[in-house]
XYZ file of C-alpha atoms in Angstrom:
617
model
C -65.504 17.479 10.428
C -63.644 20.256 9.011
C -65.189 23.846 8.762
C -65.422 26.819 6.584
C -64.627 30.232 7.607
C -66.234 33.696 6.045
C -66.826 36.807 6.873
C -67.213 36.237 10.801
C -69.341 33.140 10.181
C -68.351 29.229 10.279
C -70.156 26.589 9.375
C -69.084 22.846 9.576
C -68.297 20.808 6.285
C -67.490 17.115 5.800
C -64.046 15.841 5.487
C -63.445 15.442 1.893
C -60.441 13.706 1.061
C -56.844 14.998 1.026
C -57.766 17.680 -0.628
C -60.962 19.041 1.414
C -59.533 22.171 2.649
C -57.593 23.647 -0.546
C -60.669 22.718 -2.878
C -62.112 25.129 -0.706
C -59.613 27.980 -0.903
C -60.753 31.482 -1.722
C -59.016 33.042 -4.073
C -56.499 36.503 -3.367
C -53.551 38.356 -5.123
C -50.316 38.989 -4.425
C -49.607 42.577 -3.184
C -52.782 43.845 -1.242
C -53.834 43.003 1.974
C -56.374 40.371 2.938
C -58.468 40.481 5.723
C -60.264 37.227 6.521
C -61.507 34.997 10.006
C -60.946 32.175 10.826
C -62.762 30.057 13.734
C -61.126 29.067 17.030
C -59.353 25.656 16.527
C -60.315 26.125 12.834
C -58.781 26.814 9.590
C -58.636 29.097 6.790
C -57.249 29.168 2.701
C -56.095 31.150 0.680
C -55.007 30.158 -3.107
C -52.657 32.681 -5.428
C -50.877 31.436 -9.008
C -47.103 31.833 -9.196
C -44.676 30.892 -11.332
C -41.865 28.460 -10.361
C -39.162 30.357 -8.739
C -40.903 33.456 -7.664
C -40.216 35.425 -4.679
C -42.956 35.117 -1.556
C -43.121 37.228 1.551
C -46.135 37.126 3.913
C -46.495 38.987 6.922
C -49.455 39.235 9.536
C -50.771 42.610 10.101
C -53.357 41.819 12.731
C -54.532 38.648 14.421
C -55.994 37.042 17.554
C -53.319 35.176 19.679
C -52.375 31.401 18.282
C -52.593 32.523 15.006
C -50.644 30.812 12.456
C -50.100 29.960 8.610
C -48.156 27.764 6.111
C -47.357 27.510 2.834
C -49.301 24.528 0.468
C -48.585 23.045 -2.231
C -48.988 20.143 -4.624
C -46.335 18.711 -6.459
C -47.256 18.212 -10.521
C -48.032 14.406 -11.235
C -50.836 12.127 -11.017
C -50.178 11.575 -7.019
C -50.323 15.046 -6.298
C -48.185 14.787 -3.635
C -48.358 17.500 -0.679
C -45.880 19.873 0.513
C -46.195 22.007 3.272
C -43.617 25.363 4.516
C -44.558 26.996 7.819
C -44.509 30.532 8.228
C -41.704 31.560 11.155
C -42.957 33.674 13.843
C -45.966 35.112 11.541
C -43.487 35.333 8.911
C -42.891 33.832 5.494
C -40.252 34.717 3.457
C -39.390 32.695 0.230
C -36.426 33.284 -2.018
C -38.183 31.326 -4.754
C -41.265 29.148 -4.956
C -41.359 25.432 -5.500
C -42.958 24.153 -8.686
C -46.439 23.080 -8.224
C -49.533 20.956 -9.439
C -51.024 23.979 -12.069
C -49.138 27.020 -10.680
C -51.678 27.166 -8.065
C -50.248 27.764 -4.259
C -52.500 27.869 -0.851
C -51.906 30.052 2.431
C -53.320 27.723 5.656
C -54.204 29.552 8.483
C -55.002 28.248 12.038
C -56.123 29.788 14.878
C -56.747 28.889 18.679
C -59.091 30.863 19.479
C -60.454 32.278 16.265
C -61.108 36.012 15.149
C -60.306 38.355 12.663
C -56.411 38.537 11.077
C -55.273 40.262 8.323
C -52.195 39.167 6.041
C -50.525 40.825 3.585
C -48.903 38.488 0.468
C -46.326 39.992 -2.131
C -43.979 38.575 -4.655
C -40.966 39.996 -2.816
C -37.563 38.706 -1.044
C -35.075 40.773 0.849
C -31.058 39.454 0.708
C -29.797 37.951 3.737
C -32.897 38.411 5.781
C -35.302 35.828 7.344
C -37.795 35.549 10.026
C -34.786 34.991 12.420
C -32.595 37.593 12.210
C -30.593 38.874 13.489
C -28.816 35.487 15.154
C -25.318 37.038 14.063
C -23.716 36.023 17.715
C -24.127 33.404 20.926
C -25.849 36.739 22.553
C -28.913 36.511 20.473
C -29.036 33.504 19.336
C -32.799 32.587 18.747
C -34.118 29.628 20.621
C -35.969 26.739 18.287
C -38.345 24.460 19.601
C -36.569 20.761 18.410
C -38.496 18.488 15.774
C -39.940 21.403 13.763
C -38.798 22.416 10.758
C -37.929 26.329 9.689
C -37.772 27.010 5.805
C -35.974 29.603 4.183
C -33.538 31.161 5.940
C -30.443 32.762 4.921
C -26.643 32.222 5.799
C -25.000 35.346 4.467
C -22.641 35.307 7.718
C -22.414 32.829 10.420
C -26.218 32.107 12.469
C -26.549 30.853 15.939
C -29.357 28.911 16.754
C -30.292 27.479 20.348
C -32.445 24.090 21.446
C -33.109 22.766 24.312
C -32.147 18.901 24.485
C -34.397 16.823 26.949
C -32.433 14.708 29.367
C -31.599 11.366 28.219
C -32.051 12.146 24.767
C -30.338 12.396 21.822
C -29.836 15.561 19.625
C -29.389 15.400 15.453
C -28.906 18.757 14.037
C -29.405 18.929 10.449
C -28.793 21.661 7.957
C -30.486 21.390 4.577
C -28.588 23.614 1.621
C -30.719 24.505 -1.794
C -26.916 24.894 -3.250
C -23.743 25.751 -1.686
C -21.788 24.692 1.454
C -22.123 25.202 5.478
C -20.983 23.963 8.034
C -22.663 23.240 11.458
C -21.283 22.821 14.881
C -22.619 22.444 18.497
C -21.720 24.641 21.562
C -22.902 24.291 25.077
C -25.207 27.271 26.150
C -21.803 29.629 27.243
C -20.471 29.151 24.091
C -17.546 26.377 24.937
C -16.883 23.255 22.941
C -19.627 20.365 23.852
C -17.765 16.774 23.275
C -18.875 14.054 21.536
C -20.076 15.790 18.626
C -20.211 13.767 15.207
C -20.485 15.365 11.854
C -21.145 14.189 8.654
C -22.588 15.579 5.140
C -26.281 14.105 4.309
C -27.276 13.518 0.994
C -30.728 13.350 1.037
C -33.718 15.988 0.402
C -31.370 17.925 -1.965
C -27.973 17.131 0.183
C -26.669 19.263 3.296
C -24.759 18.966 6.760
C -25.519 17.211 10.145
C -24.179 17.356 13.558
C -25.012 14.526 16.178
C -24.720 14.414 19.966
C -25.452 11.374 21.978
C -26.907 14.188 24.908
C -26.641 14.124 28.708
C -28.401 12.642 31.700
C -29.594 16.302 32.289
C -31.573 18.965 30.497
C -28.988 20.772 27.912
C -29.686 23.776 25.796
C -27.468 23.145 22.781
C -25.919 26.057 20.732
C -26.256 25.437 16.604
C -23.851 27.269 14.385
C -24.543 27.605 10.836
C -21.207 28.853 8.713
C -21.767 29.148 5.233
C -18.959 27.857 3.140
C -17.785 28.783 -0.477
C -19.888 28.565 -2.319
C -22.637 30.310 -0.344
C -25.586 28.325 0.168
C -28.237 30.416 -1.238
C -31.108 28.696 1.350
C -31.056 26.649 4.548
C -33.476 24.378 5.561
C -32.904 23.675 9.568
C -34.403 20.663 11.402
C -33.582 20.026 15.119
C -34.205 16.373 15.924
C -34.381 14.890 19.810
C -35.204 11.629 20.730
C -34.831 8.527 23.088
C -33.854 5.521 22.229
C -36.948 4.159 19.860
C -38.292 1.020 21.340
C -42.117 -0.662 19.936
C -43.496 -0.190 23.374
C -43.246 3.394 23.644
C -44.924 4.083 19.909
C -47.333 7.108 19.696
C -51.128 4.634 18.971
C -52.331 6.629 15.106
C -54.961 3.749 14.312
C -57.090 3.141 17.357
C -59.787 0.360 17.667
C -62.962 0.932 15.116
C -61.372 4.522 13.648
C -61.401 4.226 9.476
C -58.931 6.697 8.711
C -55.952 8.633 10.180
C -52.930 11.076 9.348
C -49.638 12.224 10.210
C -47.094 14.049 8.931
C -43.375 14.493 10.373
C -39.934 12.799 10.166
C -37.825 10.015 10.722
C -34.999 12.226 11.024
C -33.624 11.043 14.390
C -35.117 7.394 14.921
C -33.759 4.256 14.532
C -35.456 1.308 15.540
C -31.986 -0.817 14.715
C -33.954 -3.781 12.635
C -33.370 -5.062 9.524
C -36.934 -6.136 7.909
C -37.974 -7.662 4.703
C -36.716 -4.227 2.477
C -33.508 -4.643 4.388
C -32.093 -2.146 6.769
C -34.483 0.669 7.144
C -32.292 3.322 8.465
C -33.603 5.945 10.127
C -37.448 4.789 11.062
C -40.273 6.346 12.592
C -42.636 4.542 14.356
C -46.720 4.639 15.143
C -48.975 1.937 16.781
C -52.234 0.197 15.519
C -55.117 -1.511 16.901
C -57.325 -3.730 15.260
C -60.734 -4.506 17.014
C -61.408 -6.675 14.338
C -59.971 -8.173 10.748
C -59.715 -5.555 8.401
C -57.593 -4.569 4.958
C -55.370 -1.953 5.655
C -53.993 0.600 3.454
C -51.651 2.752 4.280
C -49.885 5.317 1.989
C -46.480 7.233 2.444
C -45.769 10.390 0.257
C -42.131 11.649 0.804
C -39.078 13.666 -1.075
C -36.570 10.636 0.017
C -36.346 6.732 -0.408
C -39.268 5.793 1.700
C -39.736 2.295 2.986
C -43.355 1.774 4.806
C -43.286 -1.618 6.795
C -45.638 -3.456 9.443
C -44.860 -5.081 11.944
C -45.903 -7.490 14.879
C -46.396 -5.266 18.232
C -42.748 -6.389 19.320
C -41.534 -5.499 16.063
C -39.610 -8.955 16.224
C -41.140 -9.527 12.651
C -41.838 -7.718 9.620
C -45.367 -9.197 8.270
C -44.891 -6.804 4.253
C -43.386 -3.877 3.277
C -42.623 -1.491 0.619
C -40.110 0.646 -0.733
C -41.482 4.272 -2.185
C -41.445 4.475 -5.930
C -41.153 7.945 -7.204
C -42.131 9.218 -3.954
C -45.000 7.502 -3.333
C -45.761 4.241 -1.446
C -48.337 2.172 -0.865
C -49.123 -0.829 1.862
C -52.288 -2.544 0.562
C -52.956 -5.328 3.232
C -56.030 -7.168 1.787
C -56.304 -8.974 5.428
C -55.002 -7.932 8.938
C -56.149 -9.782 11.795
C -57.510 -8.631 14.657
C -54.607 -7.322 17.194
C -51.643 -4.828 17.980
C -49.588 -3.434 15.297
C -46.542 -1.164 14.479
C -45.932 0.443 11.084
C -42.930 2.122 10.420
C -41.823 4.834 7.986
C -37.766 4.433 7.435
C -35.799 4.946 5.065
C -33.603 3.014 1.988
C -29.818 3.613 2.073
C -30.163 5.845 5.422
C -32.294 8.306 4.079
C -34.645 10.684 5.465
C -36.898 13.384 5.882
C -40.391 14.503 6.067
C -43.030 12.492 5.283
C -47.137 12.225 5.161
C -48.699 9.226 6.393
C -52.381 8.316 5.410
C -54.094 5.149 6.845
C -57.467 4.051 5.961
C -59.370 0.609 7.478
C -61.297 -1.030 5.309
C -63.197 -4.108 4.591
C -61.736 -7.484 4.401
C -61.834 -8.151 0.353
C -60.697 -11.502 -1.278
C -57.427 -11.747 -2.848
C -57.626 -12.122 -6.838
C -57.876 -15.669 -8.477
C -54.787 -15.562 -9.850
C -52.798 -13.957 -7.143
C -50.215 -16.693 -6.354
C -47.673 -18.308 -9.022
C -48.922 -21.063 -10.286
C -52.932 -20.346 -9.684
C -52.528 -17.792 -13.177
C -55.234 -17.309 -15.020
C -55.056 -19.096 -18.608
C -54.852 -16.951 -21.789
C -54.804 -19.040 -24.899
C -52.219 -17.501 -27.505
C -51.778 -16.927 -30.777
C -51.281 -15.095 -34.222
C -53.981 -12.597 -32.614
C -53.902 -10.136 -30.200
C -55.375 -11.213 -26.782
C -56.611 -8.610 -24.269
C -57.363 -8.941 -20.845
C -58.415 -6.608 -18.022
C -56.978 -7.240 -14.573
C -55.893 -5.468 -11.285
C -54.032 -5.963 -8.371
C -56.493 -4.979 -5.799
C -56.108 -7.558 -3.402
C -53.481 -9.285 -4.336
C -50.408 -9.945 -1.951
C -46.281 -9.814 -3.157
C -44.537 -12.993 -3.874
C -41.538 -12.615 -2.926
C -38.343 -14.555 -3.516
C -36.245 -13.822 -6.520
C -39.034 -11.924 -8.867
C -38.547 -8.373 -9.986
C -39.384 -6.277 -7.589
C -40.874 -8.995 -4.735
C -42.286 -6.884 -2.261
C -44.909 -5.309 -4.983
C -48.536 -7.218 -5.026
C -48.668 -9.139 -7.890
C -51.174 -11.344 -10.347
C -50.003 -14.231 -12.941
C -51.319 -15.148 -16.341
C -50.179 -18.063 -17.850
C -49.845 -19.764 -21.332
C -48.602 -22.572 -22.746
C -46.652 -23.130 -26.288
C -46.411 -26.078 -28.413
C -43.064 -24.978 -29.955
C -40.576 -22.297 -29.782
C -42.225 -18.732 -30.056
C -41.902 -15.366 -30.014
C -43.764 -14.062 -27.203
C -44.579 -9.797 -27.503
C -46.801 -8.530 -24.378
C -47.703 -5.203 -23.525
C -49.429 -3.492 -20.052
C -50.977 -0.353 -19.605
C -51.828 0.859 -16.211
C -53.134 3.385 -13.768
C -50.122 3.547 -11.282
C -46.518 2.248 -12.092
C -46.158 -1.518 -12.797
C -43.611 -4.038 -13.787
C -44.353 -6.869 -16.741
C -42.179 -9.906 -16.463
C -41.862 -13.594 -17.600
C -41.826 -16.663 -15.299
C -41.791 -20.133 -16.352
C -43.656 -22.709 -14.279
C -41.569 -23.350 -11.838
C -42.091 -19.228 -11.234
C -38.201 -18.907 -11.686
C -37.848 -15.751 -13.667
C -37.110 -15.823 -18.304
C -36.902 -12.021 -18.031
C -34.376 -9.029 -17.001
C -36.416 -6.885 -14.069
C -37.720 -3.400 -15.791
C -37.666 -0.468 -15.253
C -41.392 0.705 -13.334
C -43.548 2.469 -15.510
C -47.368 3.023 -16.350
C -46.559 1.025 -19.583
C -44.591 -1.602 -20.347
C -43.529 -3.889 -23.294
C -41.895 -7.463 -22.923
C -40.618 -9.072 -26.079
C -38.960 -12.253 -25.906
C -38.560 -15.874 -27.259
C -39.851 -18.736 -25.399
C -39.495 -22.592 -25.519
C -41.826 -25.249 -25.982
C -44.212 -25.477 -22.450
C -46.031 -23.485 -20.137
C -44.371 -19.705 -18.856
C -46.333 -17.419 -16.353
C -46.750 -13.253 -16.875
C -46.341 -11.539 -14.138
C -47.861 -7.929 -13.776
C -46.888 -6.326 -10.252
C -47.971 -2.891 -8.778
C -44.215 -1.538 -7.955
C -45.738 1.765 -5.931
C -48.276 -0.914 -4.153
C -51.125 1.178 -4.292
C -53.927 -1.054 -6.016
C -53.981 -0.872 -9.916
C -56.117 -1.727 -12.738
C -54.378 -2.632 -16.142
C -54.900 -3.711 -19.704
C -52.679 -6.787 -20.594
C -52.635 -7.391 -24.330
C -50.409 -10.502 -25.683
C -49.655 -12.234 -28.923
C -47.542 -15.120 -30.618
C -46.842 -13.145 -33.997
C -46.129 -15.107 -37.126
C -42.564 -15.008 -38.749
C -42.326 -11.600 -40.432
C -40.778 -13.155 -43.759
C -38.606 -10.342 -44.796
C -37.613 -9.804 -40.963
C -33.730 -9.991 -41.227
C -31.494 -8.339 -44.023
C -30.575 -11.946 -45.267
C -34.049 -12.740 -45.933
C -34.808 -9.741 -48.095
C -37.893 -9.660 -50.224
C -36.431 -8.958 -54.072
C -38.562 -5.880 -55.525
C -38.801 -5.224 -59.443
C -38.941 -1.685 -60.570
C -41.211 -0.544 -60.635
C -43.753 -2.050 -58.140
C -45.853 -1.302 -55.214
C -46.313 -3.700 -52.123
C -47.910 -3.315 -49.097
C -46.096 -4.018 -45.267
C -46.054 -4.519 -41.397
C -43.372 -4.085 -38.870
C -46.082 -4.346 -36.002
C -44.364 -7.996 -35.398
C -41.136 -7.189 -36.850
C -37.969 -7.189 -34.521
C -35.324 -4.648 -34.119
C -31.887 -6.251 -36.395
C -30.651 -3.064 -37.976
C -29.849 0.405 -36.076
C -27.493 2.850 -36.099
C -26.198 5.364 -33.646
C -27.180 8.980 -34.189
C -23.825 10.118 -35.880
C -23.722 7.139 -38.408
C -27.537 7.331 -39.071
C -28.567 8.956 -42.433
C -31.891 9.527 -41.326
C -31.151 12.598 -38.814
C -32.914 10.039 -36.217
C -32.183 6.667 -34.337
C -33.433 4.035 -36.141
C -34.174 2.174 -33.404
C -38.103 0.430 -34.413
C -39.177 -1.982 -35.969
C -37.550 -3.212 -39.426
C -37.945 -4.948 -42.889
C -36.201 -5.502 -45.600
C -36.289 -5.048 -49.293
C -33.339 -6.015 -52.456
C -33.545 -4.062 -55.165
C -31.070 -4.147 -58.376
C -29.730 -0.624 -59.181
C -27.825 0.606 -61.747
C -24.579 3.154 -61.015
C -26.291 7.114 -62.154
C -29.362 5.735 -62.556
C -31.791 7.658 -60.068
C -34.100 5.644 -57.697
C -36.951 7.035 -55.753
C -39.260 4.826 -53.242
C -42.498 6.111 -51.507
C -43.661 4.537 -48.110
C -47.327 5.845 -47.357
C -47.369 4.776 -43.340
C -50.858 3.931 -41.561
C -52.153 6.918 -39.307
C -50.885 5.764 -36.228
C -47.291 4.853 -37.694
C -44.234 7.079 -37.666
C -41.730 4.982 -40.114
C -37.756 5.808 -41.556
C -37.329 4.703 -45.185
C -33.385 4.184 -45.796
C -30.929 2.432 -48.021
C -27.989 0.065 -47.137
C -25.734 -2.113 -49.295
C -24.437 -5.337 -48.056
C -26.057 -7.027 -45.151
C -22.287 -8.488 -43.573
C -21.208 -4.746 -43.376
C -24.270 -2.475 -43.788
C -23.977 1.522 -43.988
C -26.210 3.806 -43.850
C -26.014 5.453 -47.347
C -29.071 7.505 -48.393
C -32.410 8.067 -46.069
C -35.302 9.932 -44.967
C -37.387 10.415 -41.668
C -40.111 12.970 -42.061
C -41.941 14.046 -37.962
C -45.586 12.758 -38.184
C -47.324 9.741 -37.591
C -49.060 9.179 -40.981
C -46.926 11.355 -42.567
C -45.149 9.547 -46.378
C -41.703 9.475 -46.809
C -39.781 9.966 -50.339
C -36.361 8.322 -50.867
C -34.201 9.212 -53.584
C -30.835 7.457 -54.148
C -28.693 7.525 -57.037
C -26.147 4.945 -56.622
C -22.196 5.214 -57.752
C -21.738 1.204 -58.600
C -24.166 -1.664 -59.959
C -25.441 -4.002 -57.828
C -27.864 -5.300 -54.825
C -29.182 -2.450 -52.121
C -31.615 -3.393 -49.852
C -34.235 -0.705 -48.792
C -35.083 -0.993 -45.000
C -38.224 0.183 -43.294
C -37.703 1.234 -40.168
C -38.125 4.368 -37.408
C -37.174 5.873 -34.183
C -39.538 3.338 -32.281
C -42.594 0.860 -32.409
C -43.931 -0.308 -36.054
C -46.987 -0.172 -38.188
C -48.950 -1.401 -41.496
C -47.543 0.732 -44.560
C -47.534 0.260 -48.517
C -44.132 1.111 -50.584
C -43.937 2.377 -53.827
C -40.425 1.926 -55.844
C -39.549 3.690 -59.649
């Protein structure tokens, strides 16, 4: 249950998704004070509109003890992923806000043990002044508790910093730079060298500096030193990391028998488990434990500014049972079965990276894996001349590994057989990223891996016998799609060499909808002021030198063609053309030629095709 907090009353409210507590924001301004309440072990919004790259400073004028607040956000895009800055000692102060989902930012505010608190928000930033300072010397160097992080602070001269290192554990101390260069080294508490200190520059979550220490059988307070270098970073982002050696056993349990749902967010800045799993070497992992009273699908979904790689594995994390990589910061593990039994899943990272992250796990239902999940088991489209559309999702499904594009995403088949070699044209549109490729039977892919994207085209020729389509979710999360595929008939008048001879004057009517790409130019030798990289036809016409000749293309509505002239086919240039913007929209070509002889007219465009008529005088 979460609650809702006015004017001195609370009153309980049902957990609504991700988004339960900010739907519920009130609204405020920037620049007056706000006084609000907010229940013990409770919480409170606030929403205010900003542009990208505004100043922010909050302060707390009055509140009950335990009080506290952060910054929320949502980044723009259809995953809405979540960002969260914590205020510092009461204290927010922001050089220049994120971008976020509608302009729209939220103020989060916790309390202990509940009461009245007043805050005061303002677009306004002061130079070389954060919630820490001053920490100009060793003297006053402010002490921060490890594993939290502390946005926004400055590093106009050198900063100390203190932490207190656990015994027997390690300490990573990270700097994160919005621009610039710093550097950071450890002391012991009195200011002396401490030994064993590694350093090395990070690149992830916008790039920055690091400085490890393998620790101490005792209890150490550690002295941080931020120097800025030239140029001055403009922001640091700190994050003190101390752990132990990770090892399964000693996993925090997030999942525990018959619980549905649960959430974390943190790090994987200073874990490593030390495993290489199915996405390879995971880096830097964090790790969380999971009971199963009972078979269940699992689905478990990562949101993070870094490579993310979400894998589970067997409670002695010996094996890796599936995986996932993060694609465009999301990822998804959509486990249509897990049996009953003890679990760890792990969020790492690819290439070493990492950062924060936010974890979401939800137990569900056992469902049945799609007919045609496996290679081989596809479900049959019959193909031809005509367009075939089929809807189809990979809820359910399970990755197939080996040597497909992109193995480790679930995946579904659809399969076809061809009498004779054909040209095979496919398209998929769907709700989260995807990836279209060709198999053959043997489920050996015909087809370079694409790039991920919510749509996708595949056009390529096949041989006689029976090839496989593969659609597969890259992100994981479970998506629906529309597959639409077609055999299209020879376009006669497809290549230059095959040109269909026009008398002047006539009027004939076209499609490039099937028609390849075998004529473009780059932008400098184009004559259309655009690539001409869609679709094309081709027409001969015999012109005579001074003699002025004007053709009109009338596209269909949808259809955005180029109309332009070449000579030869061996050695075409582009000699005379036109490209108006605007689907629908006719274009008029007029060429006057300086010799006699054969042009050829070529129907074209920047991308795709379409059904037009052409007029020639």
């Amino acid at each position: 249950m979460g609650r809702i907090c006015a004017g001195g009353a609370c009153e309980p409210t049902a957990c609504a998704g991700d988004a339960a507590g900010p739907s519920a924001a009130r609204a405020v301004g920037l620049g007056a004070p706000v006084a609000r309440t907010v229940c013990a072990n409770g919480e409170d919004w606030l929403a205010f509109s900003a542009g990208a790259g505004s100043p922010l400073d909050v302060s707390v004028l009055s509140a009950p003890p335990g009080l506290d607040f952060s910054l929320v956000w949502f980044e723009p895009g259809p995953e809405r992923v979540r960002r969260e800055q914590r205020a510092i000692d009461q204290r927010l102060m922001i050089k220049a806000l994120p971008t976020a989902a509608a302009r729209r930012y939220f103020l989060r505010v916790t309390g202990d043990v509940g009461g009245d608190y007043v805050v005061l928000p303002k677009a306004a930033f002061t130079a070389c002044t954060d919630p820490l300072s001053p920490s100009d010397s060793v003297a006053n160097a402010r002490n921060l508790p490890a594993n939290t992080w502390f946005d926004g602070l400055t590093a106009c001269s050198g900063r100390f910093y203190s932490v207190d290192v656990p015994a027997n554990h390690a300490l990573s101390a990270y700097a994160f730079l919005a621009d610039g260069d710093a550097q950071v080294a450890l002391f012991n508490a009195d200011g002396s060298s401490l030994s064993g200190v590694r350093t090395s520059t990070v690149s992830y979550l916008g790039g920055g500096r690091l400085a490890e220490w393998d620790g101490s059988p005792a209890a150490t307070r550690v002295i941080v030193r931020v120097t800025p270098r030239t140029p001055q970073p403009s922001s640091v982002r700190l994050y003190f990391a101390t752990s132990e050696r990770l090892a399964c056993g000693n996993s925090p349990l997030l999942l525990d028998g018959r619980a549905d749902r649960a959430r974390a967010d943190g790090t994987n800045l200073a874990e490593r488990l030390g495993a290489r799993n199915l996405c390879g070497d995971p880096g830097r992992e964090r790790s969380f434990a999971l009971r199963f009273d009972d078979d269940a699908r699992l689905v478990a979904r990562v949101g993070a500014p870094f490579g993310a790689v979400l894998s589970l594995r067997d409670a002695a994390c010996s094996g890796t049972m599936s995986c996932i990589a993060a694609v465009q910061g999301v990822g998804v593990l959509d486990l249509p079965r897990v049996a009953r039994g003890d679990y760890v899943l792990t969020v790492g990272g690819a290439g070493d990276q990492a950062g924060p992250f936010d974890l979401a796990l939800r137990r569900v239902p056992v469902i049945d894996p799609p007919a045609n999940d496996r290679c081989g088991d596809g479900a049959a489209l019959t193909l031809g001349p005509a367009t075939v559309t089929v809807q189809g999702s990979t809820e359910g499904a399970s990755p197939s590994g080996g040597a497909l594009c992109d193995p480790l995403s679930p995946d579904v088949f659809y399969s076809f057989t061809v009498d004779r070699p054909s040209r095979l044209v496919a398209e998929v549109r769907g709700s989260a990223p995807l990836s279209l490729s060709l198999v053959d039977a043997g489920c050996a892919p015909e087809s370079p891996c694409p790039a991920p994207g919510t749509t996708q085209r595949l056009d390529r020729q096949v041989s006689a016998g029976t090839h496989q389509l593969r659609v597969a979710s890259t992100t994981g999360v479970a998506a629906t799609f529309t597959l639409r595929a077609t055999l299209p008939a020879v376009v006669a008048n497809d290549r230059c060499d095959d040109a269909t001879s026009l008398a002047i004057p006539q009027t004939v009517t076209g499609d490039t909808t099937w028609a390849t790409n075998t004529l473009s130019f780059p932008l400098a030798q184009s004559c259309t002021g655009y690539y001409t990289d869609g679709n094309d036809v081709f027409y001969s016409v015999n012109l005579t030198a001074g003699r002025t000749f004007t053709a009109t293309l009338t596209p269909s509505a949808g259809y955005d063609p180029a109309l332009y002239v070449v000579g030869s086919c061996a050695a075409p240039q582009c000699l005379a053309g036109v490209d108006v913007p605007g689907a629908g929209v006719p274009e008029t070509l007029r060429f006057t030629p300086t010799a006699t002889g054969t042009y050829h007219l070529v129907v074209s465009g920047a991308a795709g095709g379409g059904p037009f008529t052409l007029h020639v005088e």
